[in-house]
XYZ file of C-alpha atoms in Angstrom:
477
model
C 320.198 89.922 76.759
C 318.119 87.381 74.993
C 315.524 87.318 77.946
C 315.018 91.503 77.582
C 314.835 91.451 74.182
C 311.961 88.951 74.410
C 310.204 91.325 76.866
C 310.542 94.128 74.461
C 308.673 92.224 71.579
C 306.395 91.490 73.840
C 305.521 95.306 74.984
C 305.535 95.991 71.313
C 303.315 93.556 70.992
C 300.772 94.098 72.909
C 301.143 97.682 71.766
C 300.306 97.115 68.356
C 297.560 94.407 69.576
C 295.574 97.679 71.339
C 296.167 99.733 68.058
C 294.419 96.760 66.078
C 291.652 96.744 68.314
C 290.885 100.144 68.139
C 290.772 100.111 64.396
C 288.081 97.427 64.784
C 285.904 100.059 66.362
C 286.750 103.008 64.056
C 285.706 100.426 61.433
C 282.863 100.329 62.545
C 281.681 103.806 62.147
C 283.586 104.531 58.640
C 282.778 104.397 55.185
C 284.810 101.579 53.123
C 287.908 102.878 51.535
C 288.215 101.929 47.209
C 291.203 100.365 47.179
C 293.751 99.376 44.383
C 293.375 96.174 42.927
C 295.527 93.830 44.060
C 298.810 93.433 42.185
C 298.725 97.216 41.123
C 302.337 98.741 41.217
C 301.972 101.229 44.268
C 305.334 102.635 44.429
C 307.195 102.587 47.477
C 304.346 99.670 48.641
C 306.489 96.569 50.003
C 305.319 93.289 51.306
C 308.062 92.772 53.984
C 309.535 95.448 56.760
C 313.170 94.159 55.170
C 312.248 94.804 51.454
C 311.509 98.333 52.118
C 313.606 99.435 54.362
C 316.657 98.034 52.111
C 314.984 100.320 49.810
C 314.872 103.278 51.522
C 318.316 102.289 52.211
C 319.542 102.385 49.295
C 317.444 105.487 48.402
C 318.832 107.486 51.008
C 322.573 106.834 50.000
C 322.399 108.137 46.521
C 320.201 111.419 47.987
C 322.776 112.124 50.681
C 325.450 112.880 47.911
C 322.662 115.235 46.614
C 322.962 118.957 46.853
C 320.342 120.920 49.363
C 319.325 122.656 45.971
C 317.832 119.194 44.848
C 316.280 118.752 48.128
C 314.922 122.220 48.146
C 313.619 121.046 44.336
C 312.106 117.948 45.516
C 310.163 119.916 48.425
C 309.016 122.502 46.399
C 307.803 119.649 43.844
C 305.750 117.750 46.601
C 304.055 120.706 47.816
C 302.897 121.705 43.965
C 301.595 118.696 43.232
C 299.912 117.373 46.488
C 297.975 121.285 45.894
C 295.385 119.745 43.808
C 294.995 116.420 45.969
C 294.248 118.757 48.862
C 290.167 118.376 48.960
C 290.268 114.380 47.166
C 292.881 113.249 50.755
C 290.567 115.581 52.938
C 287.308 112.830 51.980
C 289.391 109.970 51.602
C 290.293 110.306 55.199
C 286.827 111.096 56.485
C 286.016 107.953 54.344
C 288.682 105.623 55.939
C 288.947 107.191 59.502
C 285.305 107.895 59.958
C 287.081 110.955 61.920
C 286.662 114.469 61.378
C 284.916 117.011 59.166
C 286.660 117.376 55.427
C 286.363 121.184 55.397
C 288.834 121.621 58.731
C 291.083 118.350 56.874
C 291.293 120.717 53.789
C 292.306 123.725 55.880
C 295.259 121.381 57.816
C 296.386 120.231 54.864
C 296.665 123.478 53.323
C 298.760 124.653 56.556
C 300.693 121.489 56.090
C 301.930 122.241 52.513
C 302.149 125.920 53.068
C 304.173 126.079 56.377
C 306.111 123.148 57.435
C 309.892 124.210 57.020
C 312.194 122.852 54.652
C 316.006 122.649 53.983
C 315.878 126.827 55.423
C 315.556 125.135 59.266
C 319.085 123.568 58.953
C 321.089 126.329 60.484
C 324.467 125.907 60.453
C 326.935 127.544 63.640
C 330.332 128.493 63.607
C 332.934 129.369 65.838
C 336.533 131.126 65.119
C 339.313 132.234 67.182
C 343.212 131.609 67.508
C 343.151 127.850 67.476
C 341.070 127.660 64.367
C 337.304 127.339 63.166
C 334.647 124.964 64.614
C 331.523 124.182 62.335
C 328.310 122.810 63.340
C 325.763 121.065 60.653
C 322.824 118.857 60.708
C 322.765 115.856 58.458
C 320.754 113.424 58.145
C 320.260 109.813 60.057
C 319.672 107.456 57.405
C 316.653 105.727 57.500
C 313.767 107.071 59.531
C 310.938 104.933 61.241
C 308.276 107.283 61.482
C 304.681 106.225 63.429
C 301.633 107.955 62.242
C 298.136 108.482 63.543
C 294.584 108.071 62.503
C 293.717 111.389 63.317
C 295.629 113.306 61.417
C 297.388 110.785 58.816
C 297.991 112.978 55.610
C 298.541 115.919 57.523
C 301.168 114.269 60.075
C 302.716 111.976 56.552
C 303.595 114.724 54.596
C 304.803 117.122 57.244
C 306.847 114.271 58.318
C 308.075 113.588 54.519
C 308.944 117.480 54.167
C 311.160 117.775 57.044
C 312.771 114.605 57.352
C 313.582 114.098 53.201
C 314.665 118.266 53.982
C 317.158 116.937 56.484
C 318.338 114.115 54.249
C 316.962 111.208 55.217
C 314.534 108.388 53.946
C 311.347 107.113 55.503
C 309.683 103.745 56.484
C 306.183 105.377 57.452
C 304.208 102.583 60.126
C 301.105 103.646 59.595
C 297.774 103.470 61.713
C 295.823 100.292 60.718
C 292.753 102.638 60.694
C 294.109 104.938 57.896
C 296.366 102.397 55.955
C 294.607 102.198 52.653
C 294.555 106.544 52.860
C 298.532 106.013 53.504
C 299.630 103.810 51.095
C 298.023 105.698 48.667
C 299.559 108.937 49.580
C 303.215 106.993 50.149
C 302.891 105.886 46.280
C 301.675 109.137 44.984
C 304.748 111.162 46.722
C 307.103 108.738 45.271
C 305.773 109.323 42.215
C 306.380 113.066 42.725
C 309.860 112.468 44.392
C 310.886 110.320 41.327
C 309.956 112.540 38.388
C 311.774 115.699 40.383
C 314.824 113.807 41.147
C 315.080 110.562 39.894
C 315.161 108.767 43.167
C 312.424 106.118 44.132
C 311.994 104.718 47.183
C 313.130 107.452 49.818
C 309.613 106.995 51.585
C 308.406 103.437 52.009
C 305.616 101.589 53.821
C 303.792 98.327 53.520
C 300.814 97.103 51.737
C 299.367 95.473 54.986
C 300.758 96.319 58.670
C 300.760 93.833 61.401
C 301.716 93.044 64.748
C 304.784 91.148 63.735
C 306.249 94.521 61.112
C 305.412 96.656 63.368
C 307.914 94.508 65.875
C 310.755 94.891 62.747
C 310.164 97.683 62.219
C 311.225 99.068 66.127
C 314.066 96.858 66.281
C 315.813 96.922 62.643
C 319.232 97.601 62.917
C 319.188 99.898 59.321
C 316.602 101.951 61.231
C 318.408 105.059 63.233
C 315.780 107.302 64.414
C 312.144 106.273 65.536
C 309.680 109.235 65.394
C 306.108 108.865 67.232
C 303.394 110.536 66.635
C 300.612 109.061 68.864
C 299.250 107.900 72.300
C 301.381 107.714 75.368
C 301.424 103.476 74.941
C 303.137 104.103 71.854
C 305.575 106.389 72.832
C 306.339 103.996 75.609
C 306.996 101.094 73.574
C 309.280 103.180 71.112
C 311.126 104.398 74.173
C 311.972 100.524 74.600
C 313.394 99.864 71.745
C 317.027 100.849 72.296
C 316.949 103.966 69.697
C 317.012 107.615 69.607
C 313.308 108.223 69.693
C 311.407 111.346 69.228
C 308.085 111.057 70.580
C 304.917 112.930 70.681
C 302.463 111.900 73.091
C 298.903 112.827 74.594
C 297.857 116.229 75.421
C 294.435 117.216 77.713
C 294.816 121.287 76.896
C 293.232 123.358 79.059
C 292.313 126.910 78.213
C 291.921 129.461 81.087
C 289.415 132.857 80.517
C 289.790 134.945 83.855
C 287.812 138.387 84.356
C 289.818 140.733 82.361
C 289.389 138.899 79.056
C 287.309 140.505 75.853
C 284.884 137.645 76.558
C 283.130 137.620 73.336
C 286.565 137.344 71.590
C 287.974 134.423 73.954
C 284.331 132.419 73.678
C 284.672 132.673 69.513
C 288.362 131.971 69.893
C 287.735 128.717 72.172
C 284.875 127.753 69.933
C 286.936 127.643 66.838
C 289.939 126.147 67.915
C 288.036 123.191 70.020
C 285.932 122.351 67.168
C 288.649 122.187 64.424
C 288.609 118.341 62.852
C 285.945 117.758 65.711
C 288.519 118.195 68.597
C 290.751 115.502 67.243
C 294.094 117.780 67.606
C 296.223 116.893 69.985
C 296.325 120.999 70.433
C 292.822 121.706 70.746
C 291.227 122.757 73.951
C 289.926 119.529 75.724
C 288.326 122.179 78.693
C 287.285 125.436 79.819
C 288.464 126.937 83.215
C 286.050 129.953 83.563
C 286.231 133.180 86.313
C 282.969 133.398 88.025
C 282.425 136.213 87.242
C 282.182 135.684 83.505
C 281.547 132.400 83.561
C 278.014 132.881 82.564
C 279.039 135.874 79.865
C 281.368 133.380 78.430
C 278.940 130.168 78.032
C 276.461 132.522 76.534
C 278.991 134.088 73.933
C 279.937 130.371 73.203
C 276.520 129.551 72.137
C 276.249 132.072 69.734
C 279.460 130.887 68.721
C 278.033 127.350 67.503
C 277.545 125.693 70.661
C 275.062 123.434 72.010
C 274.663 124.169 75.656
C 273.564 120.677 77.840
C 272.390 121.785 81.561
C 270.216 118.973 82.294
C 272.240 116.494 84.651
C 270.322 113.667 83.307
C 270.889 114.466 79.592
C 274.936 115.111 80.967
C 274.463 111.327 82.774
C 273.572 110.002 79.211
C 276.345 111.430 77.184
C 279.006 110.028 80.193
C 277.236 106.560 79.750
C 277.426 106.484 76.071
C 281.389 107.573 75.111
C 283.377 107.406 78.502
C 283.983 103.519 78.509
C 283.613 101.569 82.160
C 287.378 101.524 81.946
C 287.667 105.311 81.931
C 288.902 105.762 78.197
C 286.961 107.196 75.653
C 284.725 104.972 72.995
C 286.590 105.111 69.899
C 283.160 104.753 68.109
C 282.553 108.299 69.141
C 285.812 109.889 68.547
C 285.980 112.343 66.063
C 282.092 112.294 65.282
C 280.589 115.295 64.471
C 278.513 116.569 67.952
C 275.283 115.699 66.071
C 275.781 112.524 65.574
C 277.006 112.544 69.342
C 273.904 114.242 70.464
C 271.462 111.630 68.172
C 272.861 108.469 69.815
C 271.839 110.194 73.616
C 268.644 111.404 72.279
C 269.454 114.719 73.071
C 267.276 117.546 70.701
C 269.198 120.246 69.503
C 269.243 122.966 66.852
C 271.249 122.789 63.199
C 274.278 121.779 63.151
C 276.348 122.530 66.680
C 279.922 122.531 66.037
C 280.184 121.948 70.161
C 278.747 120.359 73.162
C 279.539 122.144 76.137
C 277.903 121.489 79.820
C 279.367 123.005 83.084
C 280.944 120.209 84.860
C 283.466 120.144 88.493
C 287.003 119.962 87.991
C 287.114 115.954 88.632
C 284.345 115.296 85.648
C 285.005 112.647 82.971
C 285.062 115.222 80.597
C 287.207 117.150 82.137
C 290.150 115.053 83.267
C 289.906 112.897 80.636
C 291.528 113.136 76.859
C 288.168 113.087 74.727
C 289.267 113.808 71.463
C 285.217 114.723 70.738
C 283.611 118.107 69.784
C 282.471 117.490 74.111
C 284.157 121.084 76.409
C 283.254 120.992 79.569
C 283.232 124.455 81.995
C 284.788 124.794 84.822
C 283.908 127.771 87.232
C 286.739 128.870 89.942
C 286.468 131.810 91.875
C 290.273 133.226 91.610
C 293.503 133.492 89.624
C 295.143 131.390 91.812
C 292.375 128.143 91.811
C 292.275 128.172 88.307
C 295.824 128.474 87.384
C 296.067 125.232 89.827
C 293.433 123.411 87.883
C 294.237 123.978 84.612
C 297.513 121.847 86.129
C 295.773 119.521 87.144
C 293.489 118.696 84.305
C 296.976 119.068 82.077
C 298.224 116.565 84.314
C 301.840 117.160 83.426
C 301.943 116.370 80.140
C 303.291 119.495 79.199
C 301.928 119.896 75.770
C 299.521 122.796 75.244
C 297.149 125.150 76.826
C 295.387 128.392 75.928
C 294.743 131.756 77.804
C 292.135 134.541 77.516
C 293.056 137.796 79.676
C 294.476 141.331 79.641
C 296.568 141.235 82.476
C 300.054 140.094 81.388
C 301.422 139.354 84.651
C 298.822 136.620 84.505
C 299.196 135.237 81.222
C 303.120 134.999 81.867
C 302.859 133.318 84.833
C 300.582 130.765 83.748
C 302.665 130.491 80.892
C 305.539 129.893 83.015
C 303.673 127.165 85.233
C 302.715 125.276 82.920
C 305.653 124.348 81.115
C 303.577 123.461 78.013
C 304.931 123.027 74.432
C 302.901 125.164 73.459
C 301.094 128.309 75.124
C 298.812 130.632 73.038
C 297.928 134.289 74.949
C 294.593 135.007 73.432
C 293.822 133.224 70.452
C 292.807 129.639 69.192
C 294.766 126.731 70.112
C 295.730 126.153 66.457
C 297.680 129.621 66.490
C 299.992 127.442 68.107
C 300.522 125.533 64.945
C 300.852 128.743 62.925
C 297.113 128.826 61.700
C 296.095 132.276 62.333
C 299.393 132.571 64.126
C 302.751 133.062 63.378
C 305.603 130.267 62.916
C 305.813 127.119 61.548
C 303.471 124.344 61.586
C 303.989 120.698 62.470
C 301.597 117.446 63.372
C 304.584 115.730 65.759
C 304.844 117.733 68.682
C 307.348 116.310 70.604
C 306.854 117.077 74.081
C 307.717 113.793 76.274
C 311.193 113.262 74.489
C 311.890 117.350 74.757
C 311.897 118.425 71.285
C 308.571 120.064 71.059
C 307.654 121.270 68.045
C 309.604 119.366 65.873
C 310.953 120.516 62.112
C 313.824 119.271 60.003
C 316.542 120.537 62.297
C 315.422 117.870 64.693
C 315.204 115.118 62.214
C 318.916 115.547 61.779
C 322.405 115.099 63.687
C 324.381 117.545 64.615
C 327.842 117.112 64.303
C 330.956 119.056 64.839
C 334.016 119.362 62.525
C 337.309 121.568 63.485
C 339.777 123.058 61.474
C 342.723 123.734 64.004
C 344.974 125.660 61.656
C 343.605 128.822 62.103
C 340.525 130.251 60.078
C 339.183 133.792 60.876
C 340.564 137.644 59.542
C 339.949 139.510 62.475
């Protein structure tokens, strides 16, 4: 026992050791973050995993015996007064993150407040017959360890807060070292909010510095019930290690699909818009194009006039590989996230304006194709029937089952690819993010839960489900 237990600090180790390195090279490329003096109260801020997650502890036992009114009050308070914050979190995570544009931050922040579900996604069941009434609720789990990104850190923080305070529980948020000053901030200003609603400080925690060693507690602390991921595959991995229920949401490579009997001009704007949101840094957004041949070249052209810098010069492609696709096949953080001019200036490429994408027409087995880029960067794929591409957009989704787009009139098409790929999400016609409920309907979330099997996750899944039975008998039929 002692011996595995070792080995599982050790994973987690060496997890959090590749997390700390790649906030050395987002560092790099980012603006510094003002942060509060030292020795400011930042509620909710701890020094030690212990402190605040006794806190949250203690938090989450007096809101428990709370009525869902007050938590409907307390969500309804957050998403008033994080309104105005809305543009002011959008630059300080472009400042911190060196990720992103601010205008697409504003717009998932907006979705954020506006569409994650609250205490309205705890549906309760019942069943009644002769032997009595059976009831079926969700509460809560107690104390939440939730794992956030540097991609999306407000967005994925308060989406997180929403659902999981909706269900009843409290939160110790382990932030991304690349977005911790951004985190803490938010963590104090929502406890702020949580406190004047209800009176209750402390149901969302988080430390003033992360390290290897909390991030270790953290995992393994027996007052922690539920670990939710939101990150890389590694991650995930590591979580899955530590003995707990774990949701986890891991890496995505979507592929979106345009075959002959698409509106063409629609699917190009469509693939445009949701590939460039945040500079491609959605898990959700289209990492690749699978194009028809016979509107292959229709389609690239429409895509250019939808903001698109088109690279056909194999040396100029050479270049871009060389500068963000490291010798060890991952991309180079220093590049992910950039905006594709600032892409295009360190290749020396020219271009026109501002391009919101860089797409080149690439084989199936291409860097940027089979490869997670997070990077304004689509390449094209041309196939010459239904069936080829349906078996490469497989392939370049690689199993991972978490998104991928198509573009065609011919349902018989679109529900068999739909059905093949097994994806979290699947959007017929439309921009990835319609998946998310942008421009589409549903609910929105930033943990999409797709290796663990919830998908996309929402308070019901941030609570248990438990059963109670009356055997008496309960019905008037």
């Amino acid at each position: 026992m002692m011996e595995n237990n070792t080995q599982l600090k050790e994973m987690i180790r060496s997890m959090v050791i590749d997390v700390l390195q790649g906030q050395k090279q987002e560092a790099a490329s980012s603006k510094p973050f003002k942060q509060a003096p030292r020795g400011q109260v930042e509620p909710g801020v701890f020094d030690t995993v212990d402190e605040a997650i006794q806190a949250a502890k203690a938090a989450q036992a007096r809101f428990e015996d709370c009525t869902l009114a007050t938590r409907e009050k307390v969500i309804a308070d957050i998403r008033t007064a994080m309104r105005p914050r809305v543009q002011e979190l959008a630059q300080k995570t472009v400042e911190e993150t060196g990720m992103g544009r601010v205008a697409d931050k504003v717009l998932k922040l907006n979705l954020t407040l506006d569409k994650t579900p609250g205490v309205e996604d705890l549906v309760t069941e019942c069943e009644t017959g002769d032997n009595g009434m059976t009831l079926y609720e969700l509460s809560a789990y107690g104390v939440i360890g939730a794992i956030t990104p540097s991609t999306n850190p407000a967005e994925t923080l308060i989406c997180n807060t929403i659902g999981m305070l909706a269900a009843g529980n409290a939160v110790f948020f382990s932030v991304h070292p690349g977005a911790k000053h951004l985190s803490r901030l938010l963590v104090s200003e929502l406890n702020q909010i949580i406190a004047k609603s209800i009176g209750i400080e402390n149901l969302i925690v988080t430390l003033r510095e992360p390290s290897i060693e909390s991030a270790q507690e953290m995992m393994l602390h027996p007052d922690v019930s539920l670990l939710v991921v939101t990150g890389g595959p590694g991650v995930v991995k590591q979580a899955l290690q530590s003995g707990k229920k774990v949701i986890g949401a891991g890496a995505g490579n979507p592929p979106a699909f345009v075959d002959e009997t698409a509106d063409i001009k629609k699917a190009a704007q469509d693939i445009v818009l949701g590939a460039s949101l945040d500079n491609n840094i959605l898990c959700i957004a289209e990492k690749s194009v699978v194009a028809m041949r016979q509107i292959e070249s229709q389609l690239v052209q429409e895509m250019v006039k939808a903001g698109c810098v088109l690279i056909e010069n194999q040396q100029d492609i050479q270049r871009l590989v060389d500068l963000i696709v490291l010798p060890n096949g991952t991309p180079n953080k220093k590049f992910v996230g950039k905006n594709a001019s600032v892409i295009l200036d360190a290749a020396h490429i020219p271009y026109n304006g501002d391009p919101r994408l860089i797409i080149m027409r690439t084989p199936k087995d291409h860097p940027f194709a089979v490869i997670e880029m997070l990077m304004p960067i689509l390449p094209v794929v041309t196939v010459d029937s239904f069936d080829e591409g349906l078996d490469v957009c497989l392939m370049l989704e690689a199993g991972l089952h978490h998104t991928a787009t198509m573009h065609s009139l011919n349902m018989e098409r679109l529900n068999r690819m739909a059905r093949k790929m097994k994806t979290s999400i699947f959007v017929k016609n439309g921009p990835s993010y319609a998946g998310l409920g942008f421009s589409g309907e549903g609910t929105t979330t930033f943990t999409i839960a797709t290796p663990t099997g919830e998908s996309t996750t929402s308070a019901r899944c941030f609570a248990r489900r438990r059963r109670c039975c009356l055997t008496t008998g309960f019905n008037i039929r």
